[in-house]
mmCIF file of C-alpha atoms in Angstrom:
data_model
loop_
_atom_site.group_PDB
_atom_site.id
_atom_site.type_symbol
_atom_site.label_atom_id
_atom_site.label_comp_id
_atom_site.label_asym_id
_atom_site.label_seq_id
_atom_site.Cartn_x
_atom_site.Cartn_y
_atom_site.Cartn_z
ATOM 1 C CA MET R 233 33.969 9.386 -14.958
ATOM 2 C CA ASP R 234 32.736 7.288 -12.029
ATOM 3 C CA LYS R 235 31.537 8.683 -8.692
ATOM 4 C CA ASN R 236 34.759 7.911 -6.804
ATOM 5 C CA THR R 237 36.962 9.661 -9.368
ATOM 6 C CA TYR R 238 34.645 12.668 -9.393
ATOM 7 C CA LEU R 239 34.752 12.904 -5.591
ATOM 8 C CA GLU R 240 38.547 12.678 -5.606
ATOM 9 C CA HIS R 241 38.831 15.612 -7.990
ATOM 10 C CA THR R 242 36.303 17.895 -6.270
ATOM 11 C CA GLU R 243 37.036 17.382 -2.569
ATOM 12 C CA ASP R 244 39.508 20.289 -2.431
ATOM 13 C CA PHE R 245 36.710 22.810 -2.995
ATOM 14 C CA PRO R 246 34.132 24.099 -0.459
ATOM 15 C CA HIS R 247 31.256 21.646 -0.476
ATOM 16 C CA PHE R 248 28.316 23.055 -2.363
ATOM 17 C CA SER R 249 25.904 22.256 0.472
ATOM 18 C CA SER R 250 27.936 24.437 2.871
ATOM 19 C CA ARG R 251 26.957 27.609 1.002
ATOM 20 C CA GLN R 252 24.439 29.680 2.943
ATOM 21 C CA GLU R 253 22.132 29.933 -0.052
ATOM 22 C CA CYS R 254 22.180 26.148 -0.454
ATOM 23 C CA LYS R 255 21.152 25.728 3.158
ATOM 24 C CA GLU R 256 18.323 28.217 2.613
ATOM 25 C CA PHE R 257 17.068 26.692 -0.647
ATOM 26 C CA GLY R 258 18.170 23.107 -0.154
ATOM 27 C CA MET R 259 14.652 21.657 -0.125
ATOM 28 C CA THR R 260 12.291 20.897 -2.986
ATOM 29 C CA HIS R 261 9.112 22.875 -3.547
ATOM 30 C CA GLU R 262 5.918 21.500 -2.066
ATOM 31 C CA GLN R 263 4.506 21.003 -5.577
ATOM 32 C CA LEU R 264 6.826 19.671 -8.281
ATOM 33 C CA ASP R 265 6.217 20.706 -11.891
ATOM 34 C CA VAL R 266 8.440 18.452 -14.018
ATOM 35 C CA LEU R 267 8.747 14.688 -14.112
ATOM 36 C CA GLN R 268 11.892 14.030 -16.140
ATOM 37 C CA VAL R 269 12.092 10.462 -17.398
ATOM 38 C CA ASN R 270 15.370 9.066 -18.702
ATOM 39 C CA ILE R 271 14.137 6.115 -20.759
ATOM 40 C CA GLY R 272 17.526 4.668 -21.675
ATOM 41 C CA GLU R 273 21.209 5.306 -22.106
ATOM 42 C CA THR R 274 21.507 3.820 -25.584
ATOM 43 C CA CYS R 275 22.421 6.489 -28.133
ATOM 44 C CA ASN R 276 23.504 6.576 -31.756
ATOM 45 C CA LEU R 277 26.115 9.201 -30.829
ATOM 46 C CA ALA R 278 28.903 9.409 -28.236
ATOM 47 C CA CYS R 279 29.179 13.170 -27.683
ATOM 48 C CA LYS R 280 32.232 14.536 -25.912
ATOM 49 C CA HIS R 281 30.179 16.591 -23.449
ATOM 50 C CA CYS R 282 27.753 13.789 -22.438
ATOM 51 C CA HIS R 283 27.437 13.534 -18.654
ATOM 52 C CA LEU R 284 25.789 10.101 -18.948
ATOM 53 C CA THR R 285 28.429 8.559 -21.245
ATOM 54 C CA ALA R 286 25.499 7.464 -23.384
ATOM 55 C CA GLY R 287 26.362 5.724 -26.651
ATOM 56 C CA PRO R 288 25.827 2.772 -28.999
ATOM 57 C CA VAL R 289 27.348 0.276 -26.561
ATOM 58 C CA ARG R 290 24.985 1.159 -23.706
ATOM 59 C CA THR R 291 22.026 -1.189 -23.323
ATOM 60 C CA GLU R 292 20.110 0.224 -20.330
ATOM 61 C CA THR R 293 16.474 0.656 -21.399
ATOM 62 C CA MET R 294 13.320 1.582 -19.493
ATOM 63 C CA SER R 295 10.594 -1.067 -19.589
ATOM 64 C CA LYS R 296 6.943 -0.389 -20.402
ATOM 65 C CA GLU R 297 6.075 -1.327 -16.797
ATOM 66 C CA VAL R 298 8.260 1.477 -15.419
ATOM 67 C CA MET R 299 6.789 3.880 -17.998
ATOM 68 C CA LYS R 300 3.292 2.982 -16.812
ATOM 69 C CA ALA R 301 4.338 3.750 -13.240
ATOM 70 C CA CYS R 302 5.700 7.130 -14.387
ATOM 71 C CA LEU R 303 2.362 8.038 -15.982
ATOM 72 C CA GLU R 304 0.404 6.951 -12.905
ATOM 73 C CA VAL R 305 2.671 8.992 -10.637
ATOM 74 C CA PHE R 306 2.414 11.983 -12.986
ATOM 75 C CA ASP R 307 -1.383 11.938 -12.676
ATOM 76 C CA LYS R 308 -1.450 11.224 -8.937
ATOM 77 C CA HIS R 309 0.947 13.969 -7.905
ATOM 78 C CA GLY R 310 -0.104 16.785 -10.234
ATOM 79 C CA PHE R 311 3.009 17.260 -12.337
ATOM 80 C CA LYS R 312 2.657 19.714 -15.232
ATOM 81 C CA THR R 313 5.322 18.559 -17.703
ATOM 82 C CA LEU R 314 6.651 15.167 -18.785
ATOM 83 C CA ASP R 315 10.255 15.608 -19.938
ATOM 84 C CA ILE R 316 11.469 12.556 -21.898
ATOM 85 C CA THR R 317 15.217 12.179 -22.325
ATOM 86 C CA GLY R 318 17.986 9.604 -22.856
ATOM 87 C CA GLY R 319 20.447 8.607 -24.461
ATOM 88 C CA ALA R 320 18.490 8.998 -27.623
ATOM 89 C CA PRO R 321 14.956 8.442 -26.280
ATOM 90 C CA GLU R 322 13.733 7.458 -29.747
ATOM 91 C CA LEU R 323 15.802 4.241 -29.480
ATOM 92 C CA ASN R 324 13.687 2.857 -26.659
ATOM 93 C CA PRO R 325 11.287 0.288 -28.220
ATOM 94 C CA HIS R 326 8.404 1.670 -26.127
ATOM 95 C CA PHE R 327 9.127 5.341 -26.852
ATOM 96 C CA GLU R 328 6.204 5.973 -29.185
ATOM 97 C CA TRP R 329 3.858 4.155 -26.818
ATOM 98 C CA LEU R 330 4.910 6.482 -23.995
ATOM 99 C CA VAL R 331 4.357 9.601 -26.098
ATOM 100 C CA GLU R 332 0.973 8.277 -27.283
ATOM 101 C CA GLU R 333 -0.170 7.593 -23.729
ATOM 102 C CA ALA R 334 1.050 10.957 -22.473
ATOM 103 C CA THR R 335 -0.706 12.927 -25.189
ATOM 104 C CA LYS R 336 -3.928 10.941 -24.645
ATOM 105 C CA ARG R 337 -3.842 12.364 -21.116
ATOM 106 C CA ASN R 338 -3.243 15.893 -22.507
ATOM 107 C CA ILE R 339 0.116 15.964 -20.746
ATOM 108 C CA HIS R 340 2.519 18.687 -21.852
ATOM 109 C CA THR R 341 5.277 16.493 -23.268
ATOM 110 C CA ILE R 342 8.867 17.458 -24.045
ATOM 111 C CA VAL R 343 11.250 15.194 -25.955
ATOM 112 C CA ARG R 344 14.999 15.845 -25.940
ATOM 113 C CA THR R 345 16.408 14.721 -29.279
ATOM 114 C CA ASN R 346 19.895 14.750 -30.753
ATOM 115 C CA LEU R 347 18.366 15.392 -34.226
ATOM 116 C CA VAL R 348 20.721 12.924 -35.927
ATOM 117 C CA ILE R 349 18.497 10.006 -34.958
ATOM 118 C CA LEU R 350 15.721 11.553 -37.057
ATOM 119 C CA GLY R 351 17.802 11.036 -40.200
ATOM 120 C CA GLU R 352 18.087 7.275 -39.733
ATOM 121 C CA GLU R 353 15.799 5.178 -41.938
ATOM 122 C CA LYS R 354 13.990 3.520 -39.040
ATOM 123 C CA HIS R 355 13.144 6.857 -37.439
ATOM 124 C CA ARG R 356 12.348 9.115 -40.391
ATOM 125 C CA HIS R 357 8.647 8.991 -39.521
ATOM 126 C CA ILE R 358 9.296 10.466 -36.074
ATOM 127 C CA PRO R 359 9.155 14.192 -37.042
ATOM 128 C CA GLU R 360 5.622 13.762 -38.396
ATOM 129 C CA PHE R 361 4.745 11.733 -35.286
ATOM 130 C CA TYR R 362 5.991 14.604 -33.135
ATOM 131 C CA ALA R 363 3.929 17.122 -35.095
ATOM 132 C CA ARG R 364 0.739 15.050 -34.842
ATOM 133 C CA LYS R 365 1.166 14.735 -31.082
ATOM 134 C CA LYS R 366 2.248 18.392 -30.715
ATOM 135 C CA VAL R 367 5.289 17.327 -28.719
ATOM 136 C CA GLU R 368 7.613 20.129 -27.646
ATOM 137 C CA ILE R 369 11.087 19.431 -29.009
ATOM 138 C CA VAL R 370 14.342 20.329 -27.304
ATOM 139 C CA ALA R 371 17.090 19.636 -29.837
ATOM 140 C CA SER R 372 20.823 19.562 -29.213
ATOM 141 C CA LEU R 373 22.892 21.702 -31.582
ATOM 142 C CA PRO R 374 26.239 22.601 -30.021
ATOM 143 C CA TYR R 375 26.962 25.379 -32.531
ATOM 144 C CA TYR R 376 25.841 26.894 -35.816
ATOM 145 C CA THR R 377 29.028 25.891 -37.655
ATOM 146 C CA GLU R 378 29.901 22.472 -39.033
ATOM 147 C CA LYS R 379 33.461 22.395 -37.718
ATOM 148 C CA ASP R 380 32.553 23.086 -34.084
ATOM 149 C CA THR R 381 29.525 20.792 -34.031
ATOM 150 C CA ASP R 382 31.278 17.827 -35.659
ATOM 151 C CA ARG R 383 34.288 18.203 -33.382
ATOM 152 C CA GLN R 384 32.035 17.839 -30.354
ATOM 153 C CA ARG R 385 29.564 15.230 -31.620
ATOM 154 C CA GLY R 386 31.140 13.382 -34.557
ATOM 155 C CA SER R 387 31.722 13.675 -38.296
ATOM 156 C CA GLY R 388 28.623 14.456 -40.359
ATOM 157 C CA VAL R 389 26.468 15.360 -37.354
ATOM 158 C CA PHE R 390 26.025 19.003 -38.329
ATOM 159 C CA ALA R 391 24.760 18.321 -41.850
ATOM 160 C CA THR R 392 22.287 15.703 -40.615
ATOM 161 C CA SER R 393 21.128 18.008 -37.819
ATOM 162 C CA ILE R 394 20.507 20.872 -40.245
ATOM 163 C CA SER R 395 18.498 18.571 -42.501
ATOM 164 C CA ALA R 396 16.401 17.401 -39.515
ATOM 165 C CA LEU R 397 15.745 20.996 -38.438
ATOM 166 C CA GLN R 398 14.613 21.899 -41.952
ATOM 167 C CA ILE R 399 12.194 18.962 -41.949
ATOM 168 C CA LEU R 400 10.834 20.067 -38.575
ATOM 169 C CA ASN R 401 10.421 23.622 -39.877
ATOM 170 C CA ASP R 402 8.532 22.301 -42.915
ATOM 171 C CA LEU R 403 6.122 20.591 -40.502
ATOM 172 C CA GLY R 404 5.566 23.882 -38.688
ATOM 173 C CA TYR R 405 8.017 23.528 -35.824
ATOM 174 C CA GLY R 406 9.520 26.847 -34.798
ATOM 175 C CA LYS R 407 6.765 28.628 -36.734
ATOM 176 C CA SER R 408 3.368 27.428 -35.500
ATOM 177 C CA PRO R 409 2.521 28.500 -31.915
ATOM 178 C CA ASP R 410 1.644 24.920 -30.918
ATOM 179 C CA LEU R 411 4.794 23.318 -32.369
ATOM 180 C CA ILE R 412 7.660 24.453 -30.165
ATOM 181 C CA LEU R 413 11.253 23.865 -31.246
ATOM 182 C CA ASN R 414 13.982 24.834 -28.790
ATOM 183 C CA LEU R 415 17.720 24.348 -29.278
ATOM 184 C CA VAL R 416 20.432 23.529 -26.755
ATOM 185 C CA TYR R 417 23.994 24.863 -26.761
ATOM 186 C CA ASN R 418 26.787 23.181 -24.796
ATOM 187 C CA PRO R 419 30.295 24.688 -24.734
ATOM 188 C CA GLY R 420 32.879 22.805 -26.778
ATOM 189 C CA GLY R 421 35.519 22.992 -24.068
ATOM 190 C CA ALA R 422 36.347 23.801 -20.445
ATOM 191 C CA PHE R 423 34.617 27.193 -20.362
ATOM 192 C CA LEU R 424 31.258 28.670 -19.417
ATOM 193 C CA PRO R 425 28.627 29.373 -22.076
ATOM 194 C CA PRO R 426 28.230 32.924 -23.414
ATOM 195 C CA GLY R 427 25.179 34.959 -22.429
ATOM 196 C CA GLN R 428 22.013 33.182 -23.501
ATOM 197 C CA SER R 429 20.345 36.275 -24.987
ATOM 198 C CA SER R 430 23.290 37.331 -27.147
ATOM 199 C CA LEU R 431 24.009 33.772 -28.289
ATOM 200 C CA THR R 432 20.356 33.330 -29.214
ATOM 201 C CA VAL R 433 20.625 36.292 -31.579
ATOM 202 C CA ASP R 434 23.737 34.788 -33.179
ATOM 203 C CA PHE R 435 22.118 31.373 -33.611
ATOM 204 C CA ARG R 436 18.905 32.871 -34.953
ATOM 205 C CA ASN R 437 20.653 35.040 -37.520
ATOM 206 C CA LYS R 438 23.168 32.440 -38.699
ATOM 207 C CA LEU R 439 20.748 29.521 -38.954
ATOM 208 C CA PHE R 440 18.125 31.550 -40.783
ATOM 209 C CA ASP R 441 20.508 33.349 -43.131
ATOM 210 C CA LEU R 442 22.459 30.221 -44.086
ATOM 211 C CA TYR R 443 19.814 27.481 -43.874
ATOM 212 C CA GLY R 444 16.407 29.167 -43.540
ATOM 213 C CA ILE R 445 15.923 27.600 -40.087
ATOM 214 C CA SER R 446 13.648 29.108 -37.427
ATOM 215 C CA PHE R 447 13.346 28.080 -33.780
ATOM 216 C CA ASN R 448 11.717 29.346 -30.592
ATOM 217 C CA GLN R 449 14.366 29.530 -27.872
ATOM 218 C CA LEU R 450 18.011 28.674 -27.348
ATOM 219 C CA PHE R 451 19.008 27.147 -24.019
ATOM 220 C CA THR R 452 22.622 27.512 -22.881
ATOM 221 C CA ILE R 453 23.722 24.678 -20.589
ATOM 222 C CA THR R 454 26.987 24.574 -18.665
ATOM 223 C CA ASN R 455 28.912 21.323 -19.075
ATOM 224 C CA ASN R 456 28.907 19.293 -15.878
ATOM 225 C CA PRO R 457 32.349 17.959 -14.788
ATOM 226 C CA ILE R 458 31.204 14.330 -14.821
ATOM 227 C CA GLY R 459 30.715 11.531 -17.330
ATOM 228 C CA ARG R 460 32.481 11.803 -20.671
ATOM 229 C CA PHE R 461 33.181 15.508 -20.170
ATOM 230 C CA GLY R 462 34.686 14.733 -16.776
ATOM 231 C CA ASP R 463 36.928 12.133 -18.434
ATOM 232 C CA PHE R 464 38.045 14.789 -20.918
ATOM 233 C CA LEU R 465 38.879 17.204 -18.093
ATOM 234 C CA GLU R 466 40.863 14.543 -16.270
ATOM 235 C CA ARG R 467 42.667 13.368 -19.422
ATOM 236 C CA THR R 468 43.738 16.937 -20.292
ATOM 237 C CA ASP R 469 44.589 17.826 -16.676
ATOM 238 C CA ASN R 470 41.868 20.503 -16.662
ATOM 239 C CA MET R 471 39.591 19.229 -13.896
ATOM 240 C CA LYS R 472 40.974 21.427 -11.092
ATOM 241 C CA ALA R 473 41.021 24.511 -13.295
ATOM 242 C CA TYR R 474 37.471 23.912 -14.531
ATOM 243 C CA MET R 475 36.132 23.274 -11.037
ATOM 244 C CA SER R 476 37.887 26.411 -9.850
ATOM 245 C CA ARG R 477 36.202 28.344 -12.648
ATOM 246 C CA LEU R 478 32.781 27.014 -11.632
ATOM 247 C CA VAL R 479 33.324 27.745 -7.934
ATOM 248 C CA SER R 480 34.643 31.246 -8.631
ATOM 249 C CA ALA R 481 31.617 31.995 -10.810
ATOM 250 C CA PHE R 482 29.117 30.833 -8.135
ATOM 251 C CA ASN R 483 25.996 32.995 -8.399
ATOM 252 C CA PRO R 484 23.867 32.997 -5.215
ATOM 253 C CA LYS R 485 20.834 34.154 -7.218
ATOM 254 C CA ALA R 486 20.934 30.975 -9.301
ATOM 255 C CA VAL R 487 20.434 28.694 -6.296
ATOM 256 C CA GLU R 488 16.786 29.570 -5.697
ATOM 257 C CA ASN R 489 15.899 28.598 -9.282
ATOM 258 C CA MET R 490 17.861 25.357 -9.533
ATOM 259 C CA MET R 491 15.841 22.808 -11.514
ATOM 260 C CA CYS R 492 16.148 20.174 -8.769
ATOM 261 C CA ARG R 493 13.811 22.234 -6.598
ATOM 262 C CA SER R 494 10.854 21.762 -8.941
ATOM 263 C CA GLN R 495 11.437 18.423 -10.668
ATOM 264 C CA LEU R 496 11.877 14.726 -10.075
ATOM 265 C CA SER R 497 14.119 12.646 -12.319
ATOM 266 C CA VAL R 498 13.467 8.955 -13.043
ATOM 267 C CA GLY R 499 16.221 6.600 -14.183
ATOM 268 C CA TRP R 500 15.679 3.834 -16.722
ATOM 269 C CA ASP R 501 15.128 1.272 -13.922
ATOM 270 C CA GLY R 502 12.704 3.459 -11.945
ATOM 271 C CA THR R 503 15.229 4.801 -9.426
ATOM 272 C CA LEU R 504 14.499 8.401 -8.397
ATOM 273 C CA TYR R 505 16.984 11.272 -8.517
ATOM 274 C CA ASP R 506 16.911 15.015 -7.977
ATOM 275 C CA CYS R 507 18.281 15.593 -11.483
ATOM 276 C CA ASP R 508 19.840 13.863 -14.475
ATOM 277 C CA PHE R 509 23.335 14.748 -13.237
ATOM 278 C CA ASN R 510 22.739 12.952 -9.942
ATOM 279 C CA LEU R 511 21.426 10.056 -12.014
ATOM 280 C CA ALA R 512 24.729 9.957 -13.887
ATOM 281 C CA LEU R 513 26.618 9.790 -10.593
ATOM 282 C CA GLY R 514 24.295 7.229 -8.984
ATOM 283 C CA LEU R 515 23.122 9.624 -6.244
ATOM 284 C CA PRO R 516 19.437 8.788 -5.599
ATOM 285 C CA VAL R 517 16.966 11.029 -3.794
ATOM 286 C CA ASP R 518 16.729 11.307 -0.047
ATOM 287 C CA GLY R 519 13.707 9.166 0.850
ATOM 288 C CA ILE R 520 11.540 7.000 -1.410
ATOM 289 C CA LEU R 521 13.851 5.491 -4.010
ATOM 290 C CA ARG R 522 11.621 4.075 -6.786
ATOM 291 C CA ILE R 523 8.897 5.550 -8.975
ATOM 292 C CA GLN R 524 6.729 2.463 -8.395
ATOM 293 C CA ASP R 525 6.498 3.296 -4.680
ATOM 294 C CA LEU R 526 5.036 6.737 -5.392
ATOM 295 C CA ARG R 527 1.885 5.172 -6.823
ATOM 296 C CA GLU R 528 0.714 4.399 -3.294
ATOM 297 C CA THR R 529 2.257 7.145 -1.180
ATOM 298 C CA SER R 530 2.488 10.925 -0.991
ATOM 299 C CA LEU R 531 5.330 12.957 -2.455
ATOM 300 C CA GLU R 532 6.827 14.876 0.431
ATOM 301 C CA ILE R 533 9.083 17.913 0.433
ATOM 302 C CA ARG R 534 12.586 16.476 0.522
ATOM 303 C CA LYS R 535 16.151 17.566 1.100
ATOM 304 C CA ILE R 536 18.059 17.796 -2.191
ATOM 305 C CA VAL R 537 21.179 15.666 -2.568
ATOM 306 C CA PHE R 538 23.882 18.199 -3.418
ATOM 307 C CA GLY R 539 27.457 17.615 -4.594
ATOM 308 C CA ASN R 540 30.196 19.839 -5.965
ATOM 309 C CA HIS R 541 29.056 19.098 -9.521
ATOM 310 C CA CYS R 542 26.094 21.334 -8.611
ATOM 311 C CA TYR R 543 28.408 24.344 -9.034
ATOM 312 C CA ALA R 544 27.844 23.868 -12.782
ATOM 313 C CA CYS R 545 24.170 24.769 -12.278
ATOM 314 C CA THR R 546 24.940 27.954 -10.336
ATOM 315 C CA ALA R 547 27.938 29.372 -12.215
ATOM 316 C CA GLY R 548 27.461 32.671 -14.002
ATOM 317 C CA ALA R 549 23.909 32.975 -15.319
ATOM 318 C CA GLY R 550 22.994 29.573 -13.930
ATOM 319 C CA SER R 551 22.172 26.452 -15.907
ATOM 320 C CA SER R 552 19.284 24.018 -16.157
ATOM 321 C CA CYS R 553 17.557 21.793 -18.688
ATOM 322 C CA GLY R 554 15.664 24.957 -19.630
ATOM 323 C CA GLY R 555 18.770 27.113 -20.001
ATOM 324 C CA ALA R 556 19.967 30.043 -17.897
ATOM 325 C CA THR R 557 18.270 30.523 -14.512
ATOM 326 C CA ALA R 558 19.581 33.799 -13.104
#
């Protein structure tokens, strides 16, 4: 779903920025913790919930020059975590170089993987690469059943994902304290995720009992009404109802902990955004627009660019790249 269509479908609701809590907490923190780098929108999957509409036909790819700028800015401005995402980040030809350079600097590095890519011949060495570099893995697994996962992400995805998780477990992920394996749940339809704590118990029990799989944490993430999921809502005439559900479930306590307050997101071409959802909508930050410019200047507190899609991050228990926030 493009920006204009999204705006058309959300304009009937109170603008997110008009909320009192959003006025109070509408600025970033003085010190940002996370530099999230989207290194490309090419993906081997075309998941129904994807806010970026990433897929095999997308060709946008971050260059090594932009990656170098990201690392320089990370060092200069005192970020704590490098969060590498995509698309499938492993498909970027400079992906391993970026991870190598980050770990040389002792940067806490997270990679967001769809798991399926790890089963492809060209990328079967990646799990061992991750283990050697002690990369923290955040892996997408929509559900612990084959039917629900394949319906959301494509035929055969669940079986390949389970195999990848077992390989990661064999390497120590989810077991060794320095090899962190977290999973991500996205709802399979136009509804909010269940409670993160209770769903974690279900995932932990089912995956271990059926497949012997262990993991550290489960993150529940609310689907954002944009991208491919937004197209689904529009196609099924559910956009208004879903937006109404998000607005009705607005949780003021979730605003203070929104991820955009403590992170900076970098698009494949170096454009800066408050979050990956704003990236998907083409809504850059207020102020300096490119990562390259931050090599020579200070990173000031800035006003966050809000839109009504932000209701997805403050509905119910809240939602972020690290799961529930409230």
